[in-house]
Coordinates of C-alpha atoms and ligand atoms in Angstrom, one line a residue:
M1 CA -144.9 -55.5 2.1
R2 CA -145.2 -59.3 2.4
Q3 CA -144.7 -60.7 5.8
T4 CA -141.9 -63.2 6.5
I5 CA -142.3 -66.3 8.7
A6 CA -138.8 -67.4 9.7
G7 CA -138.1 -70.6 11.5
N8 CA -135.1 -70.9 13.9
W9 CA -134.4 -74.6 14.3
K10 CA -131.6 -73.9 16.9
M11 CA -129.5 -76.9 17.8
H12 CA -132.2 -79.6 17.1
G13 CA -132.2 -82.6 14.9
L14 CA -129.8 -84.4 12.6
T15 CA -129.6 -84.2 8.8
Q16 CA -132.4 -86.7 8.3
D17 CA -134.7 -84.7 10.6
A18 CA -133.9 -81.5 8.7
A19 CA -134.5 -83.2 5.4
S20 CA -137.9 -84.5 6.5
L21 CA -138.9 -81.1 7.8
A22 CA -137.7 -79.3 4.7
T23 CA -139.5 -81.9 2.5
A24 CA -142.7 -81.4 4.4
L25 CA -142.5 -77.7 3.6
L26 CA -142.5 -78.4 -0.1
G27 CA -146.2 -79.2 0.0
A28 CA -147.1 -75.8 1.4
G29 CA -148.9 -74.6 -1.7
P30 CA -149.3 -70.9 -2.4
L31 CA -148.8 -68.7 0.6
T32 CA -149.3 -65.0 1.1
R33 CA -146.2 -64.8 3.4
D34 CA -142.6 -65.5 2.6
L35 CA -140.9 -68.5 4.4
L36 CA -137.4 -68.8 5.7
V37 CA -135.9 -71.7 7.7
C38 CA -132.6 -71.5 9.6
P39 CA -131.3 -75.0 10.3
P40 CA -128.1 -75.9 12.3
A41 CA -125.1 -75.1 10.2
T42 CA -124.2 -78.7 9.3
Q43 CA -127.7 -79.0 7.7
I44 CA -127.8 -75.9 5.7
A45 CA -126.5 -77.4 2.5
A46 CA -128.8 -80.4 2.6
V47 CA -131.8 -78.2 3.3
A48 CA -130.9 -75.7 0.6
R49 CA -130.7 -78.5 -1.9
I50 CA -134.2 -79.7 -1.0
L51 CA -135.6 -76.2 -1.1
A52 CA -133.8 -75.0 -4.2
G53 CA -136.2 -73.4 -6.7
T54 CA -138.9 -73.1 -4.1
P55 CA -140.1 -69.9 -2.4
V56 CA -138.7 -71.1 1.0
A57 CA -135.4 -69.4 1.7
V58 CA -132.6 -70.8 3.9
G59 CA -130.6 -69.0 6.6
G60 CA -127.9 -69.5 9.2
Q61 CA -128.2 -68.9 12.9
D62 CA -125.0 -66.9 13.4
C63 CA -121.7 -66.1 11.6
H64 CA -118.3 -64.7 12.4
S65 CA -117.4 -61.1 11.7
A66 CA -114.1 -61.9 9.9
V67 CA -113.9 -63.0 6.3
Q68 CA -111.6 -65.9 7.2
G69 CA -108.9 -66.7 9.7
A70 CA -107.8 -68.7 12.7
F71 CA -111.2 -68.9 14.4
T72 CA -111.6 -72.5 15.3
G73 CA -115.2 -73.7 15.3
D74 CA -116.6 -70.5 13.7
I75 CA -118.3 -70.1 10.3
S76 CA -118.0 -67.1 8.0
A77 CA -120.8 -65.3 6.2
A78 CA -119.4 -66.4 2.9
M79 CA -119.4 -70.0 4.1
L80 CA -123.1 -69.7 4.9
R81 CA -123.7 -68.2 1.5
D82 CA -121.6 -71.0 -0.2
A83 CA -123.8 -73.6 1.6
G84 CA -126.9 -72.1 0.2
A85 CA -128.0 -69.5 2.8
S86 CA -129.5 -66.2 1.8
H87 CA -130.1 -64.9 5.4
V88 CA -128.5 -65.1 8.8
I89 CA -129.9 -64.5 12.3
L90 CA -127.6 -62.3 14.3
G91 CA -127.7 -61.2 17.9
H92 CA -130.2 -63.8 19.0
S93 CA -130.7 -63.5 22.8
E94 CA -129.2 -67.0 23.2
R95 CA -126.0 -65.8 21.4
R96 CA -126.0 -62.6 23.5
Q97 CA -126.6 -64.6 26.7
Y98 CA -124.5 -67.8 26.3
H99 CA -121.7 -66.3 24.1
A100 CA -121.6 -62.9 25.6
E101 CA -122.2 -61.2 22.3
S102 CA -122.1 -57.5 22.6
D103 CA -123.9 -55.0 20.4
D104 CA -120.5 -54.1 18.9
A105 CA -119.9 -57.8 18.0
V106 CA -123.4 -58.0 16.5
R107 CA -122.8 -54.9 14.4
A108 CA -119.5 -56.3 13.1
K109 CA -121.3 -59.5 12.1
V110 CA -124.0 -57.6 10.3
L111 CA -121.3 -55.8 8.3
A112 CA -119.7 -59.2 7.4
A113 CA -123.1 -60.7 6.5
Q114 CA -124.0 -57.8 4.2
A115 CA -120.6 -57.9 2.6
A116 CA -121.1 -61.5 1.8
G117 CA -124.5 -60.8 0.2
L118 CA -126.6 -62.2 3.1
T119 CA -129.7 -60.5 4.6
A120 CA -129.1 -60.1 8.3
I121 CA -132.0 -60.6 10.8
V122 CA -130.9 -58.6 13.8
C123 CA -132.6 -59.6 17.1
V124 CA -133.3 -57.2 19.9
G125 CA -135.3 -57.6 23.1
E126 CA -135.4 -57.0 26.8
N127 CA -135.3 -59.6 29.5
D128 CA -137.8 -60.1 32.3
A129 CA -136.1 -58.0 34.9
E130 CA -135.7 -55.2 32.4
R131 CA -139.4 -55.2 31.5
Q132 CA -140.4 -55.4 35.2
A133 CA -138.3 -52.3 35.8
G134 CA -139.9 -50.5 32.9
W135 CA -136.6 -50.3 31.0
E136 CA -137.7 -52.2 27.8
T137 CA -137.6 -49.3 25.4
G138 CA -134.3 -48.1 26.8
V139 CA -132.7 -51.5 26.4
V140 CA -134.1 -52.1 22.9
G141 CA -133.2 -48.6 21.8
K142 CA -129.6 -49.1 22.9
Q143 CA -129.4 -52.5 21.2
L144 CA -130.8 -51.0 18.0
N145 CA -128.4 -48.0 18.0
A146 CA -125.3 -50.1 18.7
S147 CA -126.1 -53.3 16.7
L148 CA -127.1 -51.7 13.4
P149 CA -124.4 -50.3 11.1
D150 CA -125.2 -47.0 9.2
D151 CA -125.7 -48.9 6.0
F152 CA -128.0 -51.5 7.5
A153 CA -130.1 -53.2 4.9
G154 CA -131.6 -56.2 6.7
I155 CA -134.5 -57.3 8.9
L156 CA -135.2 -56.6 12.6
A157 CA -136.7 -59.1 15.0
Y158 CA -138.2 -58.0 18.3
E159 CA -137.9 -60.9 20.7
P160 CA -138.6 -60.2 24.4
V161 CA -136.3 -62.7 26.1
W162 CA -139.0 -63.7 28.6
A163 CA -141.2 -64.8 25.8
I164 CA -138.7 -67.1 24.0
G165 CA -139.4 -70.8 24.6
T166 CA -141.5 -70.0 27.6
G167 CA -145.1 -70.1 26.2
R168 CA -145.5 -66.5 27.6
T169 CA -146.4 -64.4 24.6
A170 CA -146.2 -60.7 24.7
T171 CA -149.7 -59.1 24.6
E172 CA -150.8 -57.4 21.4
A173 CA -150.6 -54.1 23.2
D174 CA -147.0 -54.7 24.3
V175 CA -146.0 -55.8 20.7
A176 CA -147.8 -52.8 19.2
A177 CA -146.0 -50.4 21.6
M178 CA -142.6 -51.9 21.0
H179 CA -142.9 -52.2 17.2
L180 CA -144.0 -48.6 17.0
F181 CA -141.0 -47.6 19.2
I182 CA -138.7 -49.6 16.9
R183 CA -140.2 -48.1 13.8
Q184 CA -139.8 -44.5 15.2
T185 CA -136.2 -45.3 16.2
L186 CA -135.4 -46.6 12.7
V187 CA -136.9 -43.6 11.1
R188 CA -135.0 -41.2 13.3
R189 CA -131.8 -43.0 12.4
F190 CA -132.3 -43.9 8.8
G191 CA -134.8 -41.3 7.6
P192 CA -137.6 -42.5 5.2
A193 CA -135.7 -45.8 4.6
G194 CA -136.5 -46.6 8.2
E195 CA -140.2 -47.0 7.2
A196 CA -139.3 -49.9 4.9
F197 CA -137.4 -52.3 7.3
S198 CA -139.4 -55.3 8.2
I199 CA -139.7 -55.9 12.0
L200 CA -140.5 -59.5 13.0
Y201 CA -142.0 -60.5 16.3
G202 CA -140.6 -63.5 18.1
G203 CA -141.5 -65.3 21.3
S204 CA -143.8 -68.3 21.7
V205 CA -145.6 -67.7 18.4
R206 CA -147.9 -70.6 17.7
P207 CA -150.7 -71.3 15.1
A208 CA -153.3 -70.3 17.7
N209 CA -151.8 -66.8 18.5
A210 CA -150.2 -66.0 15.1
A211 CA -153.2 -64.3 13.4
S212 CA -153.6 -61.7 16.1
L213 CA -149.9 -61.1 16.5
L214 CA -149.3 -60.8 12.8
A215 CA -152.2 -58.3 12.5
V216 CA -150.5 -55.8 14.9
P217 CA -149.3 -52.6 13.1
H218 CA -145.6 -52.6 12.2
V219 CA -145.3 -56.4 12.6
G220 CA -143.6 -57.6 9.5
G221 CA -143.8 -61.3 10.3
A222 CA -142.6 -63.8 12.9
L223 CA -139.4 -65.4 14.1
V224 CA -140.4 -68.8 15.3
G225 CA -138.4 -71.2 17.5
G226 CA -140.2 -74.2 18.9
A227 CA -143.2 -74.2 16.6
S228 CA -140.9 -74.2 13.5
L229 CA -139.8 -77.7 14.3
K230 CA -143.1 -79.2 13.2
A231 CA -144.1 -78.5 9.6
E232 CA -147.7 -78.5 10.5
D233 CA -147.3 -75.8 13.1
F234 CA -144.9 -73.7 11.0
L235 CA -147.3 -73.8 8.1
G236 CA -150.2 -73.1 10.4
I237 CA -148.5 -69.9 11.4
A238 CA -147.7 -69.0 7.8
R239 CA -151.4 -69.5 6.9
A240 CA -152.8 -67.8 10.1
Ligands
LIG1 C1 -136.6 -67.9 19.1 O1 -135.8 -68.6 19.6 O2 -136.3 -67.0 18.3 C2 -138.0 -68.0 19.5 C3 -138.9 -67.1 19.2 O3 -138.4 -69.2 20.1 P1 -139.9 -69.7 20.5 O4 -140.7 -69.5 19.3 O5 -139.7 -71.1 20.8 O6 -140.3 -68.8 21.6

């Protein structure tokens, strides 16, 4: 299975910045990995226009679970699709932390995304205190069981919260152990189909550490925050 390098641009940049970044990705040349960029919602349409017809897919960073309605400030999955997105990140730790998103809320969003024809990228991961206490597999197992619907057909991202934006990358051994645990959990729940889900790693991935992280068994690619804001770094990870 080809690995995916997904960039989460978070709440950075204006349309001109997004356009420059997307344009810089046009010159990537042939890659052995798939690319996906997830700009802020207001920039999805502009970025999708620039990347149309290229192998670089575009995604959202969140969506609402309802098809439509009186939800001021929210964006539906169909709206993301309409703007040119094919994917959506759901349950990112920053959504779980700052918007109190529960596993149930994430599962409802996954169902909405799938109904709208989007590929959901569901994020799971323990925080620092949970890892210090040795609870990481318990936390991630619970998130997986409750955040994924029975007909899940998307991508997973293991993102230890303590490694996001901190420069503290998980060790290859930690990544290997957790990705194996996630794989086993998926196979227990979904049967042989659980073998096919792609499981990205996210947390301070950089060009310098990408090759070793991407070589870990059961790592299906990377979800990249900070380093996705510079085309050179993002492409450096894709080529690592
Ligand atoms: C993220 O926000 O999903 C992320 C992995 O960020 P960073 O690469 O900056 O750690």
